[in-house]
XYZ file of N, CA and C in Angstrom:
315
model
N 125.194 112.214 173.499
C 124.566 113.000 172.480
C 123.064 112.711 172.487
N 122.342 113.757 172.253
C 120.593 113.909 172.448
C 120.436 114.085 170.964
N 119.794 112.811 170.458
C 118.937 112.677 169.125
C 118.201 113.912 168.780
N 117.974 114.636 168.019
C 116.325 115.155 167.739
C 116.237 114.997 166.743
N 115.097 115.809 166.198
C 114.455 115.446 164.241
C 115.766 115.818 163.366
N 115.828 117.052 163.446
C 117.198 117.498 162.681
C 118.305 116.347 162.467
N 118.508 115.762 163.778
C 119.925 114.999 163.836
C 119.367 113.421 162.791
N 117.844 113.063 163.432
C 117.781 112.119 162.428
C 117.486 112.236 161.146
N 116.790 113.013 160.909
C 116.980 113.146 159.506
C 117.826 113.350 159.006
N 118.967 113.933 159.108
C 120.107 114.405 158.637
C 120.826 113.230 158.396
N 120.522 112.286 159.492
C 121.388 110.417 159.131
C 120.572 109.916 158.313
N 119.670 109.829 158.188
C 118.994 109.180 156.790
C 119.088 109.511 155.435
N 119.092 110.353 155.363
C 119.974 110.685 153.949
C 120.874 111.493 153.690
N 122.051 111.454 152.912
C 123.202 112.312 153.085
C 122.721 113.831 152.156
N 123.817 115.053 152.468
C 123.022 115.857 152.124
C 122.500 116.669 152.910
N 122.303 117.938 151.977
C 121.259 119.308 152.500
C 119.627 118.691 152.069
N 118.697 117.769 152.578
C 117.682 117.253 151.908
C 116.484 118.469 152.400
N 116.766 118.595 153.379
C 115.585 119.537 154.094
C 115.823 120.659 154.900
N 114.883 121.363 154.721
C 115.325 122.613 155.626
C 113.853 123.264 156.656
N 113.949 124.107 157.198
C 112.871 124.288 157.829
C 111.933 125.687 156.821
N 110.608 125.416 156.782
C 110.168 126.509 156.070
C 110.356 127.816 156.702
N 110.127 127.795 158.138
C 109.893 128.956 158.755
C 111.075 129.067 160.127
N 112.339 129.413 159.588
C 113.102 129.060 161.288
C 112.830 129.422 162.273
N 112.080 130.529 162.115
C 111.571 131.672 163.752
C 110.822 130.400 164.421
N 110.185 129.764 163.448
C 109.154 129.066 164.416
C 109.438 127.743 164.927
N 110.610 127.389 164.453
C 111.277 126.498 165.353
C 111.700 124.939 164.621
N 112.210 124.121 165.306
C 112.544 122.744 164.915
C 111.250 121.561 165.102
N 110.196 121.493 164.345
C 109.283 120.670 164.915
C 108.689 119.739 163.811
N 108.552 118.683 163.573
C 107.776 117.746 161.893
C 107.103 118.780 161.084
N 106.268 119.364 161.673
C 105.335 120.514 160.713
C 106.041 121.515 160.140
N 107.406 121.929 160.350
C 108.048 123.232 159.842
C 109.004 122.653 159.056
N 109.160 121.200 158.240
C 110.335 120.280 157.712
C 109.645 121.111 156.329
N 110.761 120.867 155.578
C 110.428 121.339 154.520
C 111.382 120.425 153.093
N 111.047 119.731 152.613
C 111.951 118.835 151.650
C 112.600 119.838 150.437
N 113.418 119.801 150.294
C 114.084 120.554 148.958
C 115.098 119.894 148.119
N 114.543 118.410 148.583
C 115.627 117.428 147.315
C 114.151 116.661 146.926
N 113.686 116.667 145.527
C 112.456 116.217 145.588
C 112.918 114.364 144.809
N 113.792 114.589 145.171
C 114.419 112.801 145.640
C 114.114 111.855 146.623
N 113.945 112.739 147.692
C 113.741 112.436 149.354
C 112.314 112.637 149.337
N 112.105 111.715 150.078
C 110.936 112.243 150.794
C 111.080 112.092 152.160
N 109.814 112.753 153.148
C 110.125 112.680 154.608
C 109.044 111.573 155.257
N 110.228 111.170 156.421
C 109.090 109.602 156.787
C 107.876 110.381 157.408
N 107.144 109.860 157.925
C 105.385 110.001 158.414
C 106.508 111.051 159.818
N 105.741 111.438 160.673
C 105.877 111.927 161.996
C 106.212 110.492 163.033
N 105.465 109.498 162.937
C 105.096 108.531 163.319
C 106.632 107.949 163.473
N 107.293 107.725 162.012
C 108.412 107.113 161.508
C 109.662 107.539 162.300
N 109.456 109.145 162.175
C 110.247 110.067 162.756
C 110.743 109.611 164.088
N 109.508 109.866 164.917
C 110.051 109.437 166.488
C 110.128 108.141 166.483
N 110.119 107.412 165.963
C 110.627 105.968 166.070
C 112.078 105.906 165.968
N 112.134 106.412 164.662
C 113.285 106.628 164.604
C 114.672 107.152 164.993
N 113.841 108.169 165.672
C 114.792 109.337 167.187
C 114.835 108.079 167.971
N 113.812 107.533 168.730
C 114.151 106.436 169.185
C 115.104 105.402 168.899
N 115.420 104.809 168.267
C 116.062 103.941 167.948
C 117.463 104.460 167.458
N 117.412 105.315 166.800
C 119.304 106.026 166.803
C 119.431 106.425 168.221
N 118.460 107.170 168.808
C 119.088 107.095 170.126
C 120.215 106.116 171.338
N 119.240 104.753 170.995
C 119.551 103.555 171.437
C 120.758 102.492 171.163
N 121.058 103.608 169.593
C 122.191 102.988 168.702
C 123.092 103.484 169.146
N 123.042 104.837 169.060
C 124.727 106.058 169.780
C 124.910 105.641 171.578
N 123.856 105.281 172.508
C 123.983 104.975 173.658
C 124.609 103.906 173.572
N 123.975 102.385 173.230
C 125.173 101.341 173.079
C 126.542 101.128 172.190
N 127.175 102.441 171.573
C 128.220 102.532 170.703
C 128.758 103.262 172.158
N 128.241 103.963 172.988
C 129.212 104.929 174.019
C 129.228 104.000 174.397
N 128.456 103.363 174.968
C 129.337 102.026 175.966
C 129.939 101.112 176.056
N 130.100 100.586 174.915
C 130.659 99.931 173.479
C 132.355 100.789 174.423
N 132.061 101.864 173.971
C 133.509 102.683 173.960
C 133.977 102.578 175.470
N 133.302 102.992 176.169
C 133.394 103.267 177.494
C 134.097 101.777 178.090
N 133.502 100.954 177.702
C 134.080 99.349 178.307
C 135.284 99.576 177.548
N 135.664 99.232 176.235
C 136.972 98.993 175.734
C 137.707 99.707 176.067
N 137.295 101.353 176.560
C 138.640 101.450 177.384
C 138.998 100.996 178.658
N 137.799 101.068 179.638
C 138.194 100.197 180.515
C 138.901 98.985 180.674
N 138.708 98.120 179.670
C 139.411 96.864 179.748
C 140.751 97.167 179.464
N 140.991 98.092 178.629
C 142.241 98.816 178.184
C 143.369 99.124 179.220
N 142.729 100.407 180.172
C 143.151 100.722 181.343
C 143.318 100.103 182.328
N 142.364 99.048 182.709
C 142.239 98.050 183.897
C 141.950 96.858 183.764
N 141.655 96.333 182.863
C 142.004 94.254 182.995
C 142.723 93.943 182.734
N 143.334 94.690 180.839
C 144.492 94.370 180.278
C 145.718 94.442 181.289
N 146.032 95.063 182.021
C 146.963 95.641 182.868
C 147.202 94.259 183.501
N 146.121 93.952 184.582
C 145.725 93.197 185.132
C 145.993 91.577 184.774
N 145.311 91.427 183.476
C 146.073 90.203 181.888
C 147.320 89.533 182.472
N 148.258 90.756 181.996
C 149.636 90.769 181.936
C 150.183 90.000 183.378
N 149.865 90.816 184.125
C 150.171 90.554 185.809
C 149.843 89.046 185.853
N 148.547 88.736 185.649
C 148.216 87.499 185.791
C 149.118 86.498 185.030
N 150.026 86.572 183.454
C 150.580 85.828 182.621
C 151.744 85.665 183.238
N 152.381 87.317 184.085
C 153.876 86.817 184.709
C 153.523 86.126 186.175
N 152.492 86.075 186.390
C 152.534 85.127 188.047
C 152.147 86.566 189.037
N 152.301 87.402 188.734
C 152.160 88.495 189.901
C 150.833 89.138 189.963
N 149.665 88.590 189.273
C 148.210 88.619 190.036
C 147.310 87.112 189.743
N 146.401 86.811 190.402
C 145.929 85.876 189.879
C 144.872 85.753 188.970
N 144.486 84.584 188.107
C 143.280 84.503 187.926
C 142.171 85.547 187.886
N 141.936 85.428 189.373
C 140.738 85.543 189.846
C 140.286 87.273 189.996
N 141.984 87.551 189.911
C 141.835 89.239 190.189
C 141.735 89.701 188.657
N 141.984 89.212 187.674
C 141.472 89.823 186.533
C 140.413 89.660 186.052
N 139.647 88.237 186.642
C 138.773 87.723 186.141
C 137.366 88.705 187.058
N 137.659 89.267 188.291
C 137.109 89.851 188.820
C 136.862 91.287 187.953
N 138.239 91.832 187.665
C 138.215 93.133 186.959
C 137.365 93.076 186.154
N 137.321 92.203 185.052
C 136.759 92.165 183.589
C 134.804 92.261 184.429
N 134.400 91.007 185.355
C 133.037 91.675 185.755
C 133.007 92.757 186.537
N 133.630 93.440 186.614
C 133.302 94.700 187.476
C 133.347 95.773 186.432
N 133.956 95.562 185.116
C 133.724 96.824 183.878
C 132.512 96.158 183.459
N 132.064 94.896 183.408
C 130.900 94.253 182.546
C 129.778 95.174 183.619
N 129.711 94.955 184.734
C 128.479 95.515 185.878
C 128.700 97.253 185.195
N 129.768 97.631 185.263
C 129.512 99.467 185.094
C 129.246 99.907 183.823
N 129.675 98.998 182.437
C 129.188 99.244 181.700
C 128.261 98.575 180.928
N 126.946 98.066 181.592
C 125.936 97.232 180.808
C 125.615 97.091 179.491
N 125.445 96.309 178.773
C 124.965 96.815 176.983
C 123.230 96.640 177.395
């Protein structure tokens, strides 16, 4: 998933808080328009920081995901084998770094 202004603002406060004044003219800081005069809107500045950093949050939650199933599908498996005698050690212990290498945090 690709962050933009819309998406972060929309996580910062719950709610219809803002809308755009002018939609023709597009999704951009200058066309935000506050209509909960509860809220206010961070600087521009704040903004892309902030795209930034949820960005960085939903990327390490996918991979977050992406490993646990892997370990799911292929070490756990692997676990087992190793507990009844029919893989070793070394072959699960291998599995588990080879999901750690594909899915980096």
């Amino acid at each position: 998933m690709q962050v933009n202004l819309d998406f972060y603002l929309a996580h910062i406060h719950e709610g219809q808080w803002f809308e755009l004044k002018d939609p023709s003219k597009g999704h951009f800081y200058e066309n935000i328009l506050v209509i909960d005069d509860t809220k206010t809107l961070p600087s521009k500045e704040e903004c892309e920081a902030g795209i930034i950093a949820l960005q960085a949050e939903l990327d390490a939650r996918a991979i977050d995901q992406q490993r646990q199933s892997a370990y799911q599908a292929e070490s756990d498996p692997l676990f087992f084998k190793y507990q009844r005698g029919e893989a070793t050690e070394q072959d699960w212990l291998d599995k588990v770094a080879e999901i750690k290498a594909r899915f980096p945090k």
